[in-house]
Short mmCIF file of C-alpha atoms in Angstrom, two decimals:
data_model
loop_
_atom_site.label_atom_id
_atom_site.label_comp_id
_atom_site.label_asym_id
_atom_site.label_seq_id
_atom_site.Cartn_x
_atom_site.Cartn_y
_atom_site.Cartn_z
CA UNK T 9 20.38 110.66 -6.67
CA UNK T 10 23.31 112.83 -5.80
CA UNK T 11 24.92 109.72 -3.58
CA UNK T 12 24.89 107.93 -6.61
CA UNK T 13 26.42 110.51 -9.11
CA UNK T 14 28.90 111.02 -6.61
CA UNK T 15 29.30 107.47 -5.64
CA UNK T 16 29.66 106.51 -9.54
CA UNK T 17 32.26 109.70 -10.07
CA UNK T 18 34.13 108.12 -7.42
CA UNK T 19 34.47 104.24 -9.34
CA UNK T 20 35.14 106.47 -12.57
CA UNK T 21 37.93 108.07 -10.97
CA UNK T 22 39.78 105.24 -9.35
CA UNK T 23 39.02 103.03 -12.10
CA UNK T 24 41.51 104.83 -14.43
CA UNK T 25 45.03 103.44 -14.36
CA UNK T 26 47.23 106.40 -12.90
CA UNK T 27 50.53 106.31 -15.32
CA UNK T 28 53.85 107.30 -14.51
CA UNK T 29 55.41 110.70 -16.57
CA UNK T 30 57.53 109.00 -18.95
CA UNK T 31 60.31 112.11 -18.43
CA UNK T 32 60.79 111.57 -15.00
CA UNK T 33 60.56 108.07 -15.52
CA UNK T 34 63.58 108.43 -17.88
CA UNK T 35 65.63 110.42 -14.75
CA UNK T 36 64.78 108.48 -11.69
CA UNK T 37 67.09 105.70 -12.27
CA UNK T 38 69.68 107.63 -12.30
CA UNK T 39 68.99 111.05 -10.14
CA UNK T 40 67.06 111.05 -7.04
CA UNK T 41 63.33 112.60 -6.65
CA UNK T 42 64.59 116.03 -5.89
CA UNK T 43 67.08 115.90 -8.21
CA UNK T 44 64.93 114.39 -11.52
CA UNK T 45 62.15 116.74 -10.24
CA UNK T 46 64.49 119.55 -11.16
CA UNK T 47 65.99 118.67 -14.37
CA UNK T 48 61.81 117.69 -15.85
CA UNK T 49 60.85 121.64 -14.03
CA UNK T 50 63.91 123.39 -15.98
CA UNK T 51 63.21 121.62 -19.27
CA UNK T 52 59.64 122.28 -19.23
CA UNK T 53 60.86 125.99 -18.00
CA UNK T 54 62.18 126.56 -21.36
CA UNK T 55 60.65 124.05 -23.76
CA UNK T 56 56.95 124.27 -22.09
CA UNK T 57 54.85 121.23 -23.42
CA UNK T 58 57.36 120.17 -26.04
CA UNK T 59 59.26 119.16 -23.31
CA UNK T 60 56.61 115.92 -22.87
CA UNK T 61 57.23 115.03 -26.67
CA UNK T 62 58.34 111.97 -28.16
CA UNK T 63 61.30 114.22 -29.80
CA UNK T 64 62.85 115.48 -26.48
CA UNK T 65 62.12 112.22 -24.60
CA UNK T 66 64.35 110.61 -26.88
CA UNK T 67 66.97 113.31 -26.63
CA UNK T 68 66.46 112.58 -22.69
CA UNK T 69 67.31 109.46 -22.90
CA UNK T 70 70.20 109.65 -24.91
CA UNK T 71 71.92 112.60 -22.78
CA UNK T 72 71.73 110.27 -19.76
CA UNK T 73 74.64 108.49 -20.51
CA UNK T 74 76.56 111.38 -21.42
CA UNK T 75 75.54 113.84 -18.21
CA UNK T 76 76.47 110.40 -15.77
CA UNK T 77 79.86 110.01 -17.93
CA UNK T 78 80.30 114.00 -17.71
CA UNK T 79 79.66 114.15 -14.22
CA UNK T 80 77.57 117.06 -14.84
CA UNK T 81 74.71 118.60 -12.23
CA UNK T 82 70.73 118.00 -12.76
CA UNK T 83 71.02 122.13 -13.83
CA UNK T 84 73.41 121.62 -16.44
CA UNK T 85 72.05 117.71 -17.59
CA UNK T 86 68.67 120.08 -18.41
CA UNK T 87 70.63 122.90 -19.97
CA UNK T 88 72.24 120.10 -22.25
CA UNK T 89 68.77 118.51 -23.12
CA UNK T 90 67.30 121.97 -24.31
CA UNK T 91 70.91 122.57 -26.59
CA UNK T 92 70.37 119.63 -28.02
CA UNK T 93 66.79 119.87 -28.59
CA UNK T 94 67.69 123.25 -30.79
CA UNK T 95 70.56 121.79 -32.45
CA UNK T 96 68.24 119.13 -33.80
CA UNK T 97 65.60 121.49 -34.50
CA UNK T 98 68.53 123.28 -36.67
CA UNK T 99 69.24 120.48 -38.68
CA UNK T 100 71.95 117.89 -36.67
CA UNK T 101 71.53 114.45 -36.01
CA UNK T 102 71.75 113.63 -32.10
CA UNK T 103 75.26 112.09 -33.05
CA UNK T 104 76.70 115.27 -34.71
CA UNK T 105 75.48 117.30 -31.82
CA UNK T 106 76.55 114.91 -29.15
CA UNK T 107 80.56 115.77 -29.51
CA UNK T 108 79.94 119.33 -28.29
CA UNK T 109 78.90 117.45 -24.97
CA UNK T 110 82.29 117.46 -23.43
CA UNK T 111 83.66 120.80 -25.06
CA UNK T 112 80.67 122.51 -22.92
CA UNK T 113 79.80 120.34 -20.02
CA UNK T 114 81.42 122.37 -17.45
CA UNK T 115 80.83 126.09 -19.34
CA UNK T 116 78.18 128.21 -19.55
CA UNK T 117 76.92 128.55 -23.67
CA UNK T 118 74.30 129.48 -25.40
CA UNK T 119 72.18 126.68 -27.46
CA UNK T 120 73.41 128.73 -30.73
CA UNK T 121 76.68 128.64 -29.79
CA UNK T 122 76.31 125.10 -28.91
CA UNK T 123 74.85 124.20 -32.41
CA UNK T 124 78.12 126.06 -33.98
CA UNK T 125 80.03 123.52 -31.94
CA UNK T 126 78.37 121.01 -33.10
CA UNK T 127 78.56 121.86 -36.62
CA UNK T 128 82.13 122.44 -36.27
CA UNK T 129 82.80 118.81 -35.28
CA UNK T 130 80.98 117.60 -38.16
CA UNK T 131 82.37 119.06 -40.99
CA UNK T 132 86.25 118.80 -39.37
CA UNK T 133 85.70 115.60 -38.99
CA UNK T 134 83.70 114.93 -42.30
CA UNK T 135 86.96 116.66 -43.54
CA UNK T 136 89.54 114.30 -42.09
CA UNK T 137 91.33 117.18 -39.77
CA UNK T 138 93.30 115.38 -37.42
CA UNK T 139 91.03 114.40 -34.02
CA UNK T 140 94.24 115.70 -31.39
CA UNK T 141 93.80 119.25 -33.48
CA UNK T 142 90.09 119.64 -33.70
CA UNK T 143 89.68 118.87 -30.14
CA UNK T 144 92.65 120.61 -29.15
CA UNK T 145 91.68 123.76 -31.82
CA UNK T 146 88.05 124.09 -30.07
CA UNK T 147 89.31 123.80 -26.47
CA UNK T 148 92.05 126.87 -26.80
CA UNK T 149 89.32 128.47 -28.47
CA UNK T 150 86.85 128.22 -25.58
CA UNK T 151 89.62 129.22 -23.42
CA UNK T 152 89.31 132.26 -25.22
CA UNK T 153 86.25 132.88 -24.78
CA UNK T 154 85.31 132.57 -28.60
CA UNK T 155 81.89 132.03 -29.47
CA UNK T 156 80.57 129.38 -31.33
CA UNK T 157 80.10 131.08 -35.20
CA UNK T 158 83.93 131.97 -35.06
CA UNK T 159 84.86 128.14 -33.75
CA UNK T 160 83.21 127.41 -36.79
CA UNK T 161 84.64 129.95 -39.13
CA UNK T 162 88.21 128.59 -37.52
CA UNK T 163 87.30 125.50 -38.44
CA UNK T 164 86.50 126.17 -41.84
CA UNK T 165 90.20 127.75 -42.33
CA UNK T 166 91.73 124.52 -41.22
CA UNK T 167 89.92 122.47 -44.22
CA UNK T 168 90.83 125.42 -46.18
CA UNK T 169 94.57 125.02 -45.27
CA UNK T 170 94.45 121.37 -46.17
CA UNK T 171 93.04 121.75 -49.65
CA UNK T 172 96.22 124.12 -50.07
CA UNK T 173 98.50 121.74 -48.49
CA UNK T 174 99.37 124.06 -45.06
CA UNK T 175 100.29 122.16 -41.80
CA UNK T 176 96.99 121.64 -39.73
CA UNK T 177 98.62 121.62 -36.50
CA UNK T 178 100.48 124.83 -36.85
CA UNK T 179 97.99 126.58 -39.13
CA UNK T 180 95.70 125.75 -36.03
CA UNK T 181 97.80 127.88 -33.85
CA UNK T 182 97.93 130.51 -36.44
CA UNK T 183 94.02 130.79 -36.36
CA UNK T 184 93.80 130.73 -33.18
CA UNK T 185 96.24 134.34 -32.47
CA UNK T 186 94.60 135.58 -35.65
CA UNK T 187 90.43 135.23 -35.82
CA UNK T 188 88.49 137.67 -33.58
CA UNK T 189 86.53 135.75 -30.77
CA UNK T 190 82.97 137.21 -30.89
CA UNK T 191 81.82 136.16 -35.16
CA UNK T 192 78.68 135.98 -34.23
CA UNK T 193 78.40 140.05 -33.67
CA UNK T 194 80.65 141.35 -35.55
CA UNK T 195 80.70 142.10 -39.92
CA UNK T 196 81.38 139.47 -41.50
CA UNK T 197 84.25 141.28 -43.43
CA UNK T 198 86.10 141.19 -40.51
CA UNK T 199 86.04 137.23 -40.51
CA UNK T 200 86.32 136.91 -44.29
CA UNK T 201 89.24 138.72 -44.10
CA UNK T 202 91.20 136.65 -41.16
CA UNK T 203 90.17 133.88 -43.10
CA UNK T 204 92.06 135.03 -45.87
CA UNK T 205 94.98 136.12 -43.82
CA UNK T 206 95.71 132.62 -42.48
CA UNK T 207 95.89 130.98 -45.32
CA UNK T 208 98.24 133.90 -47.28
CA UNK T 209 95.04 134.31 -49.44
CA UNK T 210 95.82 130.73 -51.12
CA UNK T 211 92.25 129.76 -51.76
CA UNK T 212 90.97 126.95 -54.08
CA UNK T 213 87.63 126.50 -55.66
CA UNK T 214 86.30 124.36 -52.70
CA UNK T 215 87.92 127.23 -50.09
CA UNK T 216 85.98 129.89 -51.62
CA UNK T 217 82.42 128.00 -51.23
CA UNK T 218 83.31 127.18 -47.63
CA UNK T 219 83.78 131.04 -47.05
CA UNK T 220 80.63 131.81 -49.01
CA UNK T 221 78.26 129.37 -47.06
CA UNK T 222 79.77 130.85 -43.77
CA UNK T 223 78.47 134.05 -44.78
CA UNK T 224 75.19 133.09 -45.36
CA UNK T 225 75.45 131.38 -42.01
CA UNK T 226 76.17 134.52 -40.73
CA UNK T 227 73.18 136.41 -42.80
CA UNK T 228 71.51 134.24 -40.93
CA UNK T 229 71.74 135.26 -37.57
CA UNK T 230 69.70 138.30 -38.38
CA UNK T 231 66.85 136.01 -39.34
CA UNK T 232 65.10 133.74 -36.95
CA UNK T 233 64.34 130.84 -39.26
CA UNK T 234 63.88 126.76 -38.32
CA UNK T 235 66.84 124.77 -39.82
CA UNK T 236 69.08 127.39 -40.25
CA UNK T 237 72.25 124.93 -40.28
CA UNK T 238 70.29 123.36 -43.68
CA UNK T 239 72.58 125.91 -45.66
CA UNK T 240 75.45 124.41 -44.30
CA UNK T 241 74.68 120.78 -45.82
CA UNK T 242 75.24 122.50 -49.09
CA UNK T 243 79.21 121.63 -48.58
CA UNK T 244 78.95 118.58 -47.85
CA UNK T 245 80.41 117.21 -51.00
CA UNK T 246 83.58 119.73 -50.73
CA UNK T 247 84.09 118.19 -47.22
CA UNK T 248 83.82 114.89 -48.54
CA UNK T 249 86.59 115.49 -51.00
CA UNK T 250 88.79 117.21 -48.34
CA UNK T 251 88.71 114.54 -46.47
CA UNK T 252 89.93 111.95 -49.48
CA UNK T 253 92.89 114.02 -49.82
CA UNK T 254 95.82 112.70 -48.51
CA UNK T 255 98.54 115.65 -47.47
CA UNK T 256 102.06 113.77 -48.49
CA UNK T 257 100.67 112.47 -51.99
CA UNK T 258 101.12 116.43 -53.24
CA UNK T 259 103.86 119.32 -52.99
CA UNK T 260 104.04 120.75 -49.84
CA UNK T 261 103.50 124.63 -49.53
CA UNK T 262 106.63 126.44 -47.94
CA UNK T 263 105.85 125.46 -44.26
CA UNK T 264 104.38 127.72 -41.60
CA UNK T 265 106.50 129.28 -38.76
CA UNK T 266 104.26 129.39 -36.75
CA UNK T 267 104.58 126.79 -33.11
CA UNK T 268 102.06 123.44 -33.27
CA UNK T 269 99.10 123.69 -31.63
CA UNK T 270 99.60 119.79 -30.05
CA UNK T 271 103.37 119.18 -28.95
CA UNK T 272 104.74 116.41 -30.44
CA UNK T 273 102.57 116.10 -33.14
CA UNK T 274 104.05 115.78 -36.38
CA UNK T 275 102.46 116.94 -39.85
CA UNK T 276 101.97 114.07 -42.17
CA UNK T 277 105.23 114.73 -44.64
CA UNK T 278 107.24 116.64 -42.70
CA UNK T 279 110.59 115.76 -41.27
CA UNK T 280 110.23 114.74 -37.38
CA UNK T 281 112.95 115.29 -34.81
CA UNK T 282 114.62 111.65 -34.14
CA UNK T 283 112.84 108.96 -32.85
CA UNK T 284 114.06 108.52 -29.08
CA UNK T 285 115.45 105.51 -28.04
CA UNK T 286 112.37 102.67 -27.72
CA UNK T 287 112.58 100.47 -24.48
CA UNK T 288 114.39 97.01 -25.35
CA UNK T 289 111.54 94.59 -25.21
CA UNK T 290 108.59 97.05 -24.70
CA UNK T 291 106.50 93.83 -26.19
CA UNK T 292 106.62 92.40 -22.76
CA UNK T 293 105.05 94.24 -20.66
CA UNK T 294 105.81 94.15 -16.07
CA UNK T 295 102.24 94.57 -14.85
CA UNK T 296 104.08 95.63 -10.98
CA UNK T 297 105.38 98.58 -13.24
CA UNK T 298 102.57 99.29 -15.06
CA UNK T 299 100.82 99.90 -11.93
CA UNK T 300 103.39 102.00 -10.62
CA UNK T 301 103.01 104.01 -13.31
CA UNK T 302 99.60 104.86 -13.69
CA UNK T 303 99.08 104.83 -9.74
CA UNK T 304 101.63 107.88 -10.38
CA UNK T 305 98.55 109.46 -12.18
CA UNK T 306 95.84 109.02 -10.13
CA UNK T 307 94.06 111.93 -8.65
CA UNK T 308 95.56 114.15 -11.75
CA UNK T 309 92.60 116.77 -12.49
CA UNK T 310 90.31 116.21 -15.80
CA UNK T 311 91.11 118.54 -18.71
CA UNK T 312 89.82 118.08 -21.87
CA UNK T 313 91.93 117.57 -25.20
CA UNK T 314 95.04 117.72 -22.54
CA UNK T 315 97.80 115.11 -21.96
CA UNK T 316 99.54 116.21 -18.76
CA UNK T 317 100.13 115.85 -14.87
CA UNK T 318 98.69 118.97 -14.36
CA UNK T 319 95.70 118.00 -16.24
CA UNK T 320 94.77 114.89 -18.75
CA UNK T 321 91.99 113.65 -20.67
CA UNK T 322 91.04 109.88 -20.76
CA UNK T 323 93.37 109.68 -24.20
CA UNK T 324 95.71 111.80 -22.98
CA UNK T 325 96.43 109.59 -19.80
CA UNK T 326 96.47 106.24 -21.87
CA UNK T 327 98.91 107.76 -24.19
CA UNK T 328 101.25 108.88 -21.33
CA UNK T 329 100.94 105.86 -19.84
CA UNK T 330 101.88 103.82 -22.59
CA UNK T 331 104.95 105.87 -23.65
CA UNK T 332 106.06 106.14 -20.29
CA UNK T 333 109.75 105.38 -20.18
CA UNK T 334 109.27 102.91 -18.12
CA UNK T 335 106.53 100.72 -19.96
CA UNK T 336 108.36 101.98 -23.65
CA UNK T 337 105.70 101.94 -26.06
CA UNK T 338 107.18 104.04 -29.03
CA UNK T 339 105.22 107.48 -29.52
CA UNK T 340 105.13 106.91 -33.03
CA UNK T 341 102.95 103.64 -31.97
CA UNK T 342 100.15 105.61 -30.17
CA UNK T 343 97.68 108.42 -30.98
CA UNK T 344 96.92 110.79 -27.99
CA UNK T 345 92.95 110.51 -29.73
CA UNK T 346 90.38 107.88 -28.30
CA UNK T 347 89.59 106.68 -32.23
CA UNK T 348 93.40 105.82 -33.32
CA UNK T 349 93.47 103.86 -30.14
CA UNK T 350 90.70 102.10 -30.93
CA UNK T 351 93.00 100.25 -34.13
CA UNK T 352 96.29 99.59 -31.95
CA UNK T 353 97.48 95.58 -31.79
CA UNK T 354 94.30 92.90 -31.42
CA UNK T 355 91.30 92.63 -29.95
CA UNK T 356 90.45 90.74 -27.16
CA UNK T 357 86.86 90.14 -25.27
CA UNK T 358 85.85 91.38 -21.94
CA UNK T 359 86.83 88.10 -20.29
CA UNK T 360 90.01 88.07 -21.75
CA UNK T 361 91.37 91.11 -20.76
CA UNK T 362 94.70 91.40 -18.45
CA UNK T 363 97.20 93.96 -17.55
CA UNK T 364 98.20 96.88 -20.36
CA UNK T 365 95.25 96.42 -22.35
CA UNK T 366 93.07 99.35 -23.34
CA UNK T 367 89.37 99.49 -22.33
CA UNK T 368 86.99 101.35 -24.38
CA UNK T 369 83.29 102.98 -23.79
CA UNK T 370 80.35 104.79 -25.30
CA UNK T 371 77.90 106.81 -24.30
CA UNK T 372 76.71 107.60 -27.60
CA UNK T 373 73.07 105.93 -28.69
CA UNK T 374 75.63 104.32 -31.31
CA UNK T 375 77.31 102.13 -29.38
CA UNK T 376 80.39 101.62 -32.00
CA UNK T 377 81.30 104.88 -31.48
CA UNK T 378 83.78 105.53 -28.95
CA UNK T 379 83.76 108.32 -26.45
CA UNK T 380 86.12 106.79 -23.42
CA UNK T 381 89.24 105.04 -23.39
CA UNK T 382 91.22 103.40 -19.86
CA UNK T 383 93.88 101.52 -19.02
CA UNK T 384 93.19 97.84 -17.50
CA UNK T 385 95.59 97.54 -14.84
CA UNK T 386 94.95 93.42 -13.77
CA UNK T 387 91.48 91.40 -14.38
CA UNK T 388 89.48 93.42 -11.98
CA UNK T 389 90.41 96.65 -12.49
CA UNK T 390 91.06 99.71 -15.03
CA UNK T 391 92.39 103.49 -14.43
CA UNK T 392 90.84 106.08 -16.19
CA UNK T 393 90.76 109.56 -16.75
CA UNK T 394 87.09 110.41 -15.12
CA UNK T 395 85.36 114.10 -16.16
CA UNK T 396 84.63 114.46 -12.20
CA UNK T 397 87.02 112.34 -10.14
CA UNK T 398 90.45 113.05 -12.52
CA UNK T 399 92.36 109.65 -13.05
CA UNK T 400 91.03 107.44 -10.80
CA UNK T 401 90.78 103.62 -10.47
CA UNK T 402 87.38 101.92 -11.00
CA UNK T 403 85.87 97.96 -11.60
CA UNK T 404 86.30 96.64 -14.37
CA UNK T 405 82.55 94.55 -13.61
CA UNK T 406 80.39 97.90 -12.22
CA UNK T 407 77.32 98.05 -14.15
CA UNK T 408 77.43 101.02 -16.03
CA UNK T 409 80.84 100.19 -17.31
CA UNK T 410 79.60 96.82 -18.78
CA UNK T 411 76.73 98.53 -20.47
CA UNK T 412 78.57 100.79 -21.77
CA UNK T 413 81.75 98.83 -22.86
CA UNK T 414 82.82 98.68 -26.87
CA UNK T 415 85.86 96.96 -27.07
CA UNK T 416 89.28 96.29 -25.69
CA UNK T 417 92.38 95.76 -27.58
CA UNK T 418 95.69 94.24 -26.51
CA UNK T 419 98.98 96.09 -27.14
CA UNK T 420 101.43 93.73 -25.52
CA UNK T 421 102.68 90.30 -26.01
CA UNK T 422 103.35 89.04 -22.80
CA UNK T 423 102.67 90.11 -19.32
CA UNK T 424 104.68 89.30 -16.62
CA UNK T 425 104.64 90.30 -12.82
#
């Protein structure tokens, strides 16, 4: 009788289909055993059996992209799946959320500061501020060592200053020498009353609410409640009517002294030094030069929201590239931001593309939206600026850059050798 128990135990036990953990399953494609078996172990670490839920396996999935883009290890792939996993839980979409990604891929952060981040990118963008200033604004500021509640109390004094007409770029930079660092533990008097300082206390209607809501932000921080962002949606509609405003259609306010935040940006209205002289024909475009040029680049180190040889982002580098003396694309032509890129001369499909067009990528779960921008240097390849390697040259054809690819656009006329 035993024999048989046993025997039928047995049958039982082999019978039933073994299935594969749909987290790791998510990771191995991409990370090796040991190094998927880490990432699932930290996540379930700090989210314990939520980490198996349909809710974080989506936000799994959707990091992927971004951690391989990033370059970032398994440690801080999981850290980023448990910030996001709390910023959602706080009331952001994945998509709001996912623009901290790059600001904090290579720090350490909390996942409250990370959810200020977030925030912050959402309403300054909701609110039209400029995207070379708000990426700019929240990189200084991390250099800085400012934590997330004051990134967001800065960024709430730039939508301020553009209901009362101030210059984003320098008001930025005004902020910036101004706010204190740590607004998360500190009164909030102390941030009400930069706030005011920056902007001379010229406050409108809309101003004032955006000050009030940031306190009760801050009120909140001595509660632990779910949703605690759901305040913030509350000024929504003021951010929406920021963001209509358009800065030259109005007086201008007597204009800051204070130095831009981005070189070479000028505020919409305000005279701009001389255009320098554009290259005679920059139309037509030598692809032998263009290669010259952005060979010249390669190996320069990654640095966010930065457009220099001694460190670039992927915008950064295109825009250098193209206003290169030497190619002669007038700066007034190009944005140094990824999205104004993204509406320069035509479009033209993957097969079509040849030397001097831009390539552009996503690693969003929205696929229109565009997170990386490169430089196609002939029909094979492109040069980028990579979050890992610096500006390198890659494939045009690699796999991951096909499913990942959004557009191109063509800024030349004709291409010769």
């Amino acid at each position: 009788m035993r024999v048989r128990i046993l025997t039928v135990s047995l049958l039982l036990l082999f019978s039933v289909p073994l299935f594969a953990d749909p987290f790791e399953d998510l990771l191995k494609s991409d990370w090796d055993k040991s190094q998927t078996l880490l990432i699932k172990n930290s996540v379930f670490q700090k989210l314990g059996q939520r980490a198996g839920s349909k809710e974080v396996l989506k936000i799994t999935k959707n990091v992927i992209p971004w951690a391989i883009l990033e370059g970032v290890s398994p440690e801080k792939t999981a850290e980023l799946i448990v910030n996001l996993d709390f910023a959602v839980k706080e009331g952001l979409t994945f998509e709001e959320a996912e623009d901290a990604i790059p600001v904090v891929s290579k720090r350490e952060l909390s996942k409250e500061d990370f959810s200020y981040i977030g925030l912050y990118f959402k309403e300054t963008k909701k609110a039209g501020i400029r995207e070379e200033v708000r990426n700019r604004f929240v990189e200084a500021a991390m250099e800085k060592k400012w934590d997330g509640f004051s990134v967001l109390a800065g960024g709430r004094a730039l939508i301020a200053g553009k209901l009362v007409d101030f210059p984003e770029n320098r008001l930025a930079s005004k902020i910036l020498a101004q706010f204190p660092s740590k607004g998360r533990s500190i009164p909030f008097a102390k941030i009400e009353s930069s706030f005011k300082s920056v902007l001379d206390s010229k406050l409108d209607g809309a101003s004032t609410i955006l000050l009030s809501n940031l306190k009760k932000l801050h009120e909140g921080e001595k509660v632990s409640s779910p949703q605690k962002f759901a305040s913030a949606r509350s000024v929504e509609t003021s951010l929406e009517e920021v963001g209509g405003i358009v800065i030259g259609d109005r007086p201008r306010i007597e204009p800051l002294p204070d130095p831009p935040l981005v070189p070479n940006l000028p505020e919409p209205g305000e005279p701009t030094e001389p255009d320098k002289p554009s290259k005679e024909g920059w139309e037509t475009l030598s692809s032998s030069i263009l290669q010259k040029v952005a060979k010249e680049w390669v190996g320069t180190p990654y640095k966010w929201a930065n457009a220099a040889k001694t460190g670039t982002d992927c915008s950064g580098f295109t825009f250098r590239v193209l206003t290169d003396g030497r190619i002669g694309v007038p700066e007034k032509m190009v944005s140094r931001a990824s999205s104004a890129q993204t509406k320069m001369g035509t479009g033209v499909s993957h097969n079509e593309m040849r030397s001097g067009d831009l390539i552009f990528f996503s690693a969003s779960p929205n696929q229109s939206k565009v997170t990386h921008v490169g430089m196609v240097l002939n029909g094979e390849e492109f040069a980028h600026a990579s979050s890992t390697r610096g500006v390198v040259i890659d494939k045009i054809r690699m796999k991951w850059w096909i499913d990942r690819f959004v557009l191109s656009r063509r800024v030349f006329k004709k291409v010769v050798n």
